[in-house]
Amino acid sequence: MEQRVREIIKRETGLDVTDKCRREEYVEVRALYYTVLRELGYSYCRIARTVGKRHGTVIYGLNYYKDINSIQINKLEQLIIKELL
């Protein structure tokens, strides 16, 4: 499932969530990735393992996602959920 989410994000944004880049657009799509997987019932540790991070990074990303006020990111989240169901 996580592979499918990564593929959708890469297809729609051209960004790879596994890249170790700190630019804002990468941080935002990683936060989106964490949020989607968390909504699918993944644990923090399991999400972290899929991208080579630690669970604390995932928690931080989830909190960061709550603060993002981006129409584009919200639309992408809806698209991912729609494609997965």
PDB file as gemmi writes it, atoms N, CA and C in Angstrom:
CRYST1    1.000    1.000    1.000  90.00  90.00  90.00 P 1                      
ATOM      1  N   MET A   1       0.814  -1.194   0.000  1.00  0.00           N  
ATOM      2  CA  MET A   1       0.000   0.000   0.000  1.00  0.00           C  
ATOM      3  C   MET A   1       0.865   1.268   0.000  1.00  0.00           C  
ATOM      4  N   GLU A   2       1.933   1.244   0.831  1.00  0.00           N  
ATOM      5  CA  GLU A   2       2.784   2.431   0.887  1.00  0.00           C  
ATOM      6  C   GLU A   2       3.459   2.702  -0.456  1.00  0.00           C  
ATOM      7  N   GLN A   3       3.793   1.640  -1.175  1.00  0.00           N  
ATOM      8  CA  GLN A   3       4.391   1.798  -2.503  1.00  0.00           C  
ATOM      9  C   GLN A   3       3.407   2.493  -3.443  1.00  0.00           C  
ATOM     10  N   ARG A   4       2.159   2.129  -3.363  1.00  0.00           N  
ATOM     11  CA  ARG A   4       1.122   2.749  -4.211  1.00  0.00           C  
ATOM     12  C   ARG A   4       0.984   4.238  -3.891  1.00  0.00           C  
ATOM     13  N   VAL A   5       1.002   4.575  -2.604  1.00  0.00           N  
ATOM     14  CA  VAL A   5       0.905   5.985  -2.200  1.00  0.00           C  
ATOM     15  C   VAL A   5       2.111   6.754  -2.733  1.00  0.00           C  
ATOM     16  N   ARG A   6       3.306   6.183  -2.606  1.00  0.00           N  
ATOM     17  CA  ARG A   6       4.515   6.841  -3.128  1.00  0.00           C  
ATOM     18  C   ARG A   6       4.416   7.048  -4.633  1.00  0.00           C  
ATOM     19  N   GLU A   7       3.896   6.045  -5.346  1.00  0.00           N  
ATOM     20  CA  GLU A   7       3.761   6.163  -6.803  1.00  0.00           C  
ATOM     21  C   GLU A   7       2.802   7.282  -7.190  1.00  0.00           C  
ATOM     22  N   ILE A   8       1.689   7.383  -6.488  1.00  0.00           N  
ATOM     23  CA  ILE A   8       0.709   8.439  -6.792  1.00  0.00           C  
ATOM     24  C   ILE A   8       1.332   9.805  -6.546  1.00  0.00           C  
ATOM     25  N   ILE A   9       2.016   9.962  -5.413  1.00  0.00           N  
ATOM     26  CA  ILE A   9       2.648  11.246  -5.101  1.00  0.00           C  
ATOM     27  C   ILE A   9       3.694  11.593  -6.152  1.00  0.00           C  
ATOM     28  N   LYS A  10       4.511  10.625  -6.529  1.00  0.00           N  
ATOM     29  CA  LYS A  10       5.550  10.886  -7.539  1.00  0.00           C  
ATOM     30  C   LYS A  10       4.927  11.235  -8.886  1.00  0.00           C  
ATOM     31  N   ARG A  11       3.869  10.533  -9.259  1.00  0.00           N  
ATOM     32  CA  ARG A  11       3.202  10.805 -10.537  1.00  0.00           C  
ATOM     33  C   ARG A  11       2.607  12.211 -10.556  1.00  0.00           C  
ATOM     34  N   GLU A  12       1.989  12.614  -9.473  1.00  0.00           N  
ATOM     35  CA  GLU A  12       1.291  13.898  -9.431  1.00  0.00           C  
ATOM     36  C   GLU A  12       2.209  15.092  -9.169  1.00  0.00           C  
ATOM     37  N   THR A  13       3.314  14.879  -8.447  1.00  0.00           N  
ATOM     38  CA  THR A  13       4.176  16.002  -8.077  1.00  0.00           C  
ATOM     39  C   THR A  13       5.572  15.929  -8.680  1.00  0.00           C  
ATOM     40  N   GLY A  14       5.987  14.728  -9.084  1.00  0.00           N  
ATOM     41  CA  GLY A  14       7.350  14.549  -9.569  1.00  0.00           C  
ATOM     42  C   GLY A  14       8.364  14.440  -8.442  1.00  0.00           C  
ATOM     43  N   LEU A  15       7.885  14.368  -7.190  1.00  0.00           N  
ATOM     44  CA  LEU A  15       8.766  14.306  -6.027  1.00  0.00           C  
ATOM     45  C   LEU A  15       8.746  12.913  -5.421  1.00  0.00           C  
ATOM     46  N   ASP A  16       9.916  12.465  -4.990  1.00  0.00           N  
ATOM     47  CA  ASP A  16      10.049  11.164  -4.357  1.00  0.00           C  
ATOM     48  C   ASP A  16      10.131  11.363  -2.846  1.00  0.00           C  
ATOM     49  N   VAL A  17       9.185  10.799  -2.096  1.00  0.00           N  
ATOM     50  CA  VAL A  17       9.143  11.007  -0.644  1.00  0.00           C  
ATOM     51  C   VAL A  17      10.334  10.386   0.065  1.00  0.00           C  
ATOM     52  N   THR A  18      11.069   9.493  -0.595  1.00  0.00           N  
ATOM     53  CA  THR A  18      12.223   8.873   0.045  1.00  0.00           C  
ATOM     54  C   THR A  18      13.497   9.694  -0.123  1.00  0.00           C  
ATOM     55  N   ASP A  19      13.461  10.745  -0.949  1.00  0.00           N  
ATOM     56  CA  ASP A  19      14.630  11.622  -1.106  1.00  0.00           C  
ATOM     57  C   ASP A  19      14.913  12.340   0.202  1.00  0.00           C  
ATOM     58  N   LYS A  20      16.186  12.472   0.514  1.00  0.00           N  
ATOM     59  CA  LYS A  20      16.580  13.136   1.760  1.00  0.00           C  
ATOM     60  C   LYS A  20      16.801  14.624   1.498  1.00  0.00           C  
ATOM     61  N   CYS A  21      15.786  15.272   1.036  1.00  0.00           N  
ATOM     62  CA  CYS A  21      15.839  16.692   0.710  1.00  0.00           C  
ATOM     63  C   CYS A  21      15.014  17.463   1.733  1.00  0.00           C  
ATOM     64  N   ARG A  22      15.494  18.639   2.114  1.00  0.00           N  
ATOM     65  CA  ARG A  22      14.797  19.425   3.131  1.00  0.00           C  
ATOM     66  C   ARG A  22      14.033  20.604   2.537  1.00  0.00           C  
ATOM     67  N   ARG A  23      13.955  20.663   1.217  1.00  0.00           N  
ATOM     68  CA  ARG A  23      13.189  21.750   0.597  1.00  0.00           C  
ATOM     69  C   ARG A  23      11.717  21.604   0.975  1.00  0.00           C  
ATOM     70  N   GLU A  24      11.040  22.731   1.052  1.00  0.00           N  
ATOM     71  CA  GLU A  24       9.674  22.770   1.556  1.00  0.00           C  
ATOM     72  C   GLU A  24       8.729  21.836   0.815  1.00  0.00           C  
ATOM     73  N   GLU A  25       8.831  21.770  -0.498  1.00  0.00           N  
ATOM     74  CA  GLU A  25       7.901  20.923  -1.248  1.00  0.00           C  
ATOM     75  C   GLU A  25       8.079  19.441  -0.892  1.00  0.00           C  
ATOM     76  N   TYR A  26       9.313  19.029  -0.625  1.00  0.00           N  
ATOM     77  CA  TYR A  26       9.560  17.648  -0.210  1.00  0.00           C  
ATOM     78  C   TYR A  26       9.017  17.397   1.197  1.00  0.00           C  
ATOM     79  N   VAL A  27       9.229  18.349   2.081  1.00  0.00           N  
ATOM     80  CA  VAL A  27       8.727  18.219   3.453  1.00  0.00           C  
ATOM     81  C   VAL A  27       7.210  18.095   3.448  1.00  0.00           C  
ATOM     82  N   GLU A  28       6.557  18.887   2.609  1.00  0.00           N  
ATOM     83  CA  GLU A  28       5.093  18.854   2.544  1.00  0.00           C  
ATOM     84  C   GLU A  28       4.569  17.523   2.004  1.00  0.00           C  
ATOM     85  N   VAL A  29       5.176  17.001   0.945  1.00  0.00           N  
ATOM     86  CA  VAL A  29       4.666  15.740   0.397  1.00  0.00           C  
ATOM     87  C   VAL A  29       4.985  14.568   1.325  1.00  0.00           C  
ATOM     88  N   ARG A  30       6.112  14.648   2.053  1.00  0.00           N  
ATOM     89  CA  ARG A  30       6.388  13.599   3.045  1.00  0.00           C  
ATOM     90  C   ARG A  30       5.357  13.649   4.161  1.00  0.00           C  
ATOM     91  N   ALA A  31       5.005  14.853   4.604  1.00  0.00           N  
ATOM     92  CA  ALA A  31       3.982  14.998   5.647  1.00  0.00           C  
ATOM     93  C   ALA A  31       2.646  14.444   5.154  1.00  0.00           C  
ATOM     94  N   LEU A  32       2.323  14.691   3.899  1.00  0.00           N  
ATOM     95  CA  LEU A  32       1.113  14.135   3.304  1.00  0.00           C  
ATOM     96  C   LEU A  32       1.189  12.611   3.289  1.00  0.00           C  
ATOM     97  N   TYR A  33       2.312  12.072   2.884  1.00  0.00           N  
ATOM     98  CA  TYR A  33       2.526  10.623   2.846  1.00  0.00           C  
ATOM     99  C   TYR A  33       2.309  10.021   4.235  1.00  0.00           C  
ATOM    100  N   TYR A  34       2.907  10.630   5.253  1.00  0.00           N  
ATOM    101  CA  TYR A  34       2.733  10.149   6.625  1.00  0.00           C  
ATOM    102  C   TYR A  34       1.260  10.170   7.025  1.00  0.00           C  
ATOM    103  N   THR A  35       0.579  11.251   6.674  1.00  0.00           N  
ATOM    104  CA  THR A  35      -0.834  11.414   7.054  1.00  0.00           C  
ATOM    105  C   THR A  35      -1.702  10.344   6.406  1.00  0.00           C  
ATOM    106  N   VAL A  36      -1.496  10.106   5.127  1.00  0.00           N  
ATOM    107  CA  VAL A  36      -2.302   9.108   4.423  1.00  0.00           C  
ATOM    108  C   VAL A  36      -2.081   7.723   5.026  1.00  0.00           C  
ATOM    109  N   LEU A  37      -0.817   7.363   5.258  1.00  0.00           N  
ATOM    110  CA  LEU A  37      -0.546   6.044   5.830  1.00  0.00           C  
ATOM    111  C   LEU A  37      -1.097   5.918   7.240  1.00  0.00           C  
ATOM    112  N   ARG A  38      -1.030   6.995   7.994  1.00  0.00           N  
ATOM    113  CA  ARG A  38      -1.584   6.961   9.358  1.00  0.00           C  
ATOM    114  C   ARG A  38      -3.103   6.751   9.299  1.00  0.00           C  
ATOM    115  N   GLU A  39      -3.760   7.404   8.364  1.00  0.00           N  
ATOM    116  CA  GLU A  39      -5.210   7.230   8.196  1.00  0.00           C  
ATOM    117  C   GLU A  39      -5.544   5.805   7.769  1.00  0.00           C  
ATOM    118  N   LEU A  40      -4.591   5.129   7.135  1.00  0.00           N  
ATOM    119  CA  LEU A  40      -4.794   3.739   6.727  1.00  0.00           C  
ATOM    120  C   LEU A  40      -4.462   2.754   7.851  1.00  0.00           C  
ATOM    121  N   GLY A  41      -4.076   3.278   9.017  1.00  0.00           N  
ATOM    122  CA  GLY A  41      -3.853   2.432  10.183  1.00  0.00           C  
ATOM    123  C   GLY A  41      -2.409   2.038  10.440  1.00  0.00           C  
ATOM    124  N   TYR A  42      -1.476   2.612   9.711  1.00  0.00           N  
ATOM    125  CA  TYR A  42      -0.060   2.306   9.924  1.00  0.00           C  
ATOM    126  C   TYR A  42       0.419   2.924  11.233  1.00  0.00           C  
ATOM    127  N   SER A  43       1.324   2.238  11.923  1.00  0.00           N  
ATOM    128  CA  SER A  43       1.934   2.784  13.137  1.00  0.00           C  
ATOM    129  C   SER A  43       3.022   3.779  12.741  1.00  0.00           C  
ATOM    130  N   TYR A  44       3.440   4.606  13.703  1.00  0.00           N  
ATOM    131  CA  TYR A  44       4.506   5.571  13.441  1.00  0.00           C  
ATOM    132  C   TYR A  44       5.787   4.854  12.994  1.00  0.00           C  
ATOM    133  N   CYS A  45       6.122   3.779  13.682  1.00  0.00           N  
ATOM    134  CA  CYS A  45       7.349   3.038  13.352  1.00  0.00           C  
ATOM    135  C   CYS A  45       7.273   2.418  11.962  1.00  0.00           C  
ATOM    136  N   ARG A  46       6.128   1.886  11.620  1.00  0.00           N  
ATOM    137  CA  ARG A  46       5.990   1.262  10.303  1.00  0.00           C  
ATOM    138  C   ARG A  46       6.111   2.303   9.194  1.00  0.00           C  
ATOM    139  N   ILE A  47       5.498   3.463   9.395  1.00  0.00           N  
ATOM    140  CA  ILE A  47       5.604   4.545   8.408  1.00  0.00           C  
ATOM    141  C   ILE A  47       7.068   4.963   8.277  1.00  0.00           C  
ATOM    142  N   ALA A  48       7.727   5.128   9.408  1.00  0.00           N  
ATOM    143  CA  ALA A  48       9.122   5.568   9.408  1.00  0.00           C  
ATOM    144  C   ALA A  48      10.010   4.599   8.635  1.00  0.00           C  
ATOM    145  N   ARG A  49       9.800   3.315   8.836  1.00  0.00           N  
ATOM    146  CA  ARG A  49      10.621   2.316   8.144  1.00  0.00           C  
ATOM    147  C   ARG A  49      10.463   2.385   6.633  1.00  0.00           C  
ATOM    148  N   THR A  50       9.293   2.781   6.149  1.00  0.00           N  
ATOM    149  CA  THR A  50       9.073   2.819   4.698  1.00  0.00           C  
ATOM    150  C   THR A  50       9.893   3.894   4.004  1.00  0.00           C  
ATOM    151  N   VAL A  51      10.348   4.901   4.755  1.00  0.00           N  
ATOM    152  CA  VAL A  51      11.125   5.992   4.149  1.00  0.00           C  
ATOM    153  C   VAL A  51      12.488   6.180   4.806  1.00  0.00           C  
ATOM    154  N   GLY A  52      12.885   5.254   5.658  1.00  0.00           N  
ATOM    155  CA  GLY A  52      14.195   5.340   6.288  1.00  0.00           C  
ATOM    156  C   GLY A  52      14.329   6.449   7.300  1.00  0.00           C  
ATOM    157  N   LYS A  53      13.259   6.736   8.017  1.00  0.00           N  
ATOM    158  CA  LYS A  53      13.251   7.782   9.050  1.00  0.00           C  
ATOM    159  C   LYS A  53      12.977   7.146  10.406  1.00  0.00           C  
ATOM    160  N   ARG A  54      12.933   7.972  11.430  1.00  0.00           N  
ATOM    161  CA  ARG A  54      12.576   7.515  12.777  1.00  0.00           C  
ATOM    162  C   ARG A  54      11.142   7.923  13.085  1.00  0.00           C  
ATOM    163  N   HIS A  55      10.546   7.241  14.060  1.00  0.00           N  
ATOM    164  CA  HIS A  55       9.140   7.506  14.356  1.00  0.00           C  
ATOM    165  C   HIS A  55       8.911   8.946  14.811  1.00  0.00           C  
ATOM    166  N   GLY A  56       9.896   9.559  15.460  1.00  0.00           N  
ATOM    167  CA  GLY A  56       9.764  10.954  15.879  1.00  0.00           C  
ATOM    168  C   GLY A  56       9.632  11.903  14.698  1.00  0.00           C  
ATOM    169  N   THR A  57      10.314  11.585  13.630  1.00  0.00           N  
ATOM    170  CA  THR A  57      10.223  12.381  12.405  1.00  0.00           C  
ATOM    171  C   THR A  57       8.818  12.293  11.825  1.00  0.00           C  
ATOM    172  N   VAL A  58       8.233  11.109  11.900  1.00  0.00           N  
ATOM    173  CA  VAL A  58       6.865  10.922  11.403  1.00  0.00           C  
ATOM    174  C   VAL A  58       5.883  11.732  12.245  1.00  0.00           C  
ATOM    175  N   ILE A  59       6.036  11.682  13.554  1.00  0.00           N  
ATOM    176  CA  ILE A  59       5.151  12.450  14.439  1.00  0.00           C  
ATOM    177  C   ILE A  59       5.276  13.944  14.128  1.00  0.00           C  
ATOM    178  N   TYR A  60       6.491  14.421  13.974  1.00  0.00           N  
ATOM    179  CA  TYR A  60       6.715  15.828  13.631  1.00  0.00           C  
ATOM    180  C   TYR A  60       6.045  16.160  12.296  1.00  0.00           C  
ATOM    181  N   GLY A  61       6.206  15.279  11.312  1.00  0.00           N  
ATOM    182  CA  GLY A  61       5.592  15.505  10.003  1.00  0.00           C  
ATOM    183  C   GLY A  61       4.076  15.542  10.058  1.00  0.00           C  
ATOM    184  N   LEU A  62       3.494  14.678  10.878  1.00  0.00           N  
ATOM    185  CA  LEU A  62       2.036  14.681  11.032  1.00  0.00           C  
ATOM    186  C   LEU A  62       1.555  15.993  11.642  1.00  0.00           C  
ATOM    187  N   ASN A  63       2.285  16.489  12.631  1.00  0.00           N  
ATOM    188  CA  ASN A  63       1.926  17.777  13.232  1.00  0.00           C  
ATOM    189  C   ASN A  63       2.131  18.915  12.251  1.00  0.00           C  
ATOM    190  N   TYR A  64       3.187  18.831  11.460  1.00  0.00           N  
ATOM    191  CA  TYR A  64       3.449  19.842  10.436  1.00  0.00           C  
ATOM    192  C   TYR A  64       2.314  19.868   9.410  1.00  0.00           C  
ATOM    193  N   TYR A  65       1.832  18.685   9.036  1.00  0.00           N  
ATOM    194  CA  TYR A  65       0.763  18.602   8.039  1.00  0.00           C  
ATOM    195  C   TYR A  65      -0.488  19.332   8.501  1.00  0.00           C  
ATOM    196  N   LYS A  66      -0.763  19.282   9.789  1.00  0.00           N  
ATOM    197  CA  LYS A  66      -1.944  19.975  10.326  1.00  0.00           C  
ATOM    198  C   LYS A  66      -1.857  21.479  10.105  1.00  0.00           C  
ATOM    199  N   ASP A  67      -0.634  22.008  10.041  1.00  0.00           N  
ATOM    200  CA  ASP A  67      -0.421  23.444   9.873  1.00  0.00           C  
ATOM    201  C   ASP A  67      -0.354  23.884   8.411  1.00  0.00           C  
ATOM    202  N   ILE A  68      -0.250  22.928   7.493  1.00  0.00           N  
ATOM    203  CA  ILE A  68      -0.171  23.273   6.069  1.00  0.00           C  
ATOM    204  C   ILE A  68      -1.554  23.718   5.603  1.00  0.00           C  
ATOM    205  N   ASN A  69      -1.583  24.880   4.978  1.00  0.00           N  
ATOM    206  CA  ASN A  69      -2.844  25.387   4.445  1.00  0.00           C  
ATOM    207  C   ASN A  69      -2.690  25.529   2.939  1.00  0.00           C  
ATOM    208  N   SER A  70      -2.536  24.391   2.287  1.00  0.00           N  
ATOM    209  CA  SER A  70      -2.291  24.386   0.852  1.00  0.00           C  
ATOM    210  C   SER A  70      -3.423  23.661   0.136  1.00  0.00           C  
ATOM    211  N   ILE A  71      -4.074  24.362  -0.745  1.00  0.00           N  
ATOM    212  CA  ILE A  71      -5.165  23.773  -1.519  1.00  0.00           C  
ATOM    213  C   ILE A  71      -4.629  22.626  -2.372  1.00  0.00           C  
ATOM    214  N   GLN A  72      -3.440  22.808  -2.940  1.00  0.00           N  
ATOM    215  CA  GLN A  72      -2.840  21.779  -3.800  1.00  0.00           C  
ATOM    216  C   GLN A  72      -2.573  20.492  -3.012  1.00  0.00           C  
ATOM    217  N   ILE A  73      -2.034  20.606  -1.816  1.00  0.00           N  
ATOM    218  CA  ILE A  73      -1.753  19.434  -0.990  1.00  0.00           C  
ATOM    219  C   ILE A  73      -3.058  18.755  -0.568  1.00  0.00           C  
ATOM    220  N   ASN A  74      -4.064  19.546  -0.216  1.00  0.00           N  
ATOM    221  CA  ASN A  74      -5.357  18.969   0.169  1.00  0.00           C  
ATOM    222  C   ASN A  74      -6.009  18.227  -0.995  1.00  0.00           C  
ATOM    223  N   LYS A  75      -5.908  18.780  -2.187  1.00  0.00           N  
ATOM    224  CA  LYS A  75      -6.453  18.107  -3.374  1.00  0.00           C  
ATOM    225  C   LYS A  75      -5.710  16.801  -3.633  1.00  0.00           C  
ATOM    226  N   LEU A  76      -4.401  16.822  -3.463  1.00  0.00           N  
ATOM    227  CA  LEU A  76      -3.593  15.623  -3.666  1.00  0.00           C  
ATOM    228  C   LEU A  76      -3.977  14.542  -2.659  1.00  0.00           C  
ATOM    229  N   GLU A  77      -4.227  14.939  -1.424  1.00  0.00           N  
ATOM    230  CA  GLU A  77      -4.659  13.956  -0.410  1.00  0.00           C  
ATOM    231  C   GLU A  77      -5.978  13.300  -0.834  1.00  0.00           C  
ATOM    232  N   GLN A  78      -6.920  14.099  -1.308  1.00  0.00           N  
ATOM    233  CA  GLN A  78      -8.209  13.563  -1.751  1.00  0.00           C  
ATOM    234  C   GLN A  78      -8.029  12.615  -2.938  1.00  0.00           C  
ATOM    235  N   LEU A  79      -7.148  12.969  -3.856  1.00  0.00           N  
ATOM    236  CA  LEU A  79      -6.876  12.130  -5.023  1.00  0.00           C  
ATOM    237  C   LEU A  79      -6.300  10.775  -4.586  1.00  0.00           C  
ATOM    238  N   ILE A  80      -5.357  10.801  -3.658  1.00  0.00           N  
ATOM    239  CA  ILE A  80      -4.736   9.562  -3.165  1.00  0.00           C  
ATOM    240  C   ILE A  80      -5.778   8.666  -2.529  1.00  0.00           C  
ATOM    241  N   ILE A  81      -6.579   9.238  -1.641  1.00  0.00           N  
ATOM    242  CA  ILE A  81      -7.613   8.460  -0.957  1.00  0.00           C  
ATOM    243  C   ILE A  81      -8.578   7.860  -1.979  1.00  0.00           C  
ATOM    244  N   LYS A  82      -8.982   8.660  -2.953  1.00  0.00           N  
ATOM    245  CA  LYS A  82      -9.912   8.197  -3.992  1.00  0.00           C  
ATOM    246  C   LYS A  82      -9.322   7.028  -4.790  1.00  0.00           C  
ATOM    247  N   GLU A  83      -8.041   7.129  -5.155  1.00  0.00           N  
ATOM    248  CA  GLU A  83      -7.402   6.081  -5.945  1.00  0.00           C  
ATOM    249  C   GLU A  83      -7.191   4.788  -5.134  1.00  0.00           C  
ATOM    250  N   LEU A  84      -7.007   4.934  -3.847  1.00  0.00           N  
ATOM    251  CA  LEU A  84      -6.770   3.757  -3.010  1.00  0.00           C  
ATOM    252  C   LEU A  84      -8.053   2.994  -2.707  1.00  0.00           C  
ATOM    253  N   LEU A  85      -9.164   3.692  -2.753  1.00  0.00           N  
ATOM    254  CA  LEU A  85     -10.445   3.018  -2.448  1.00  0.00           C  
ATOM    255  C   LEU A  85     -11.113   2.497  -3.650  1.00  0.00           C  
TER     256      LEU A  85                                                      
END                                                                             
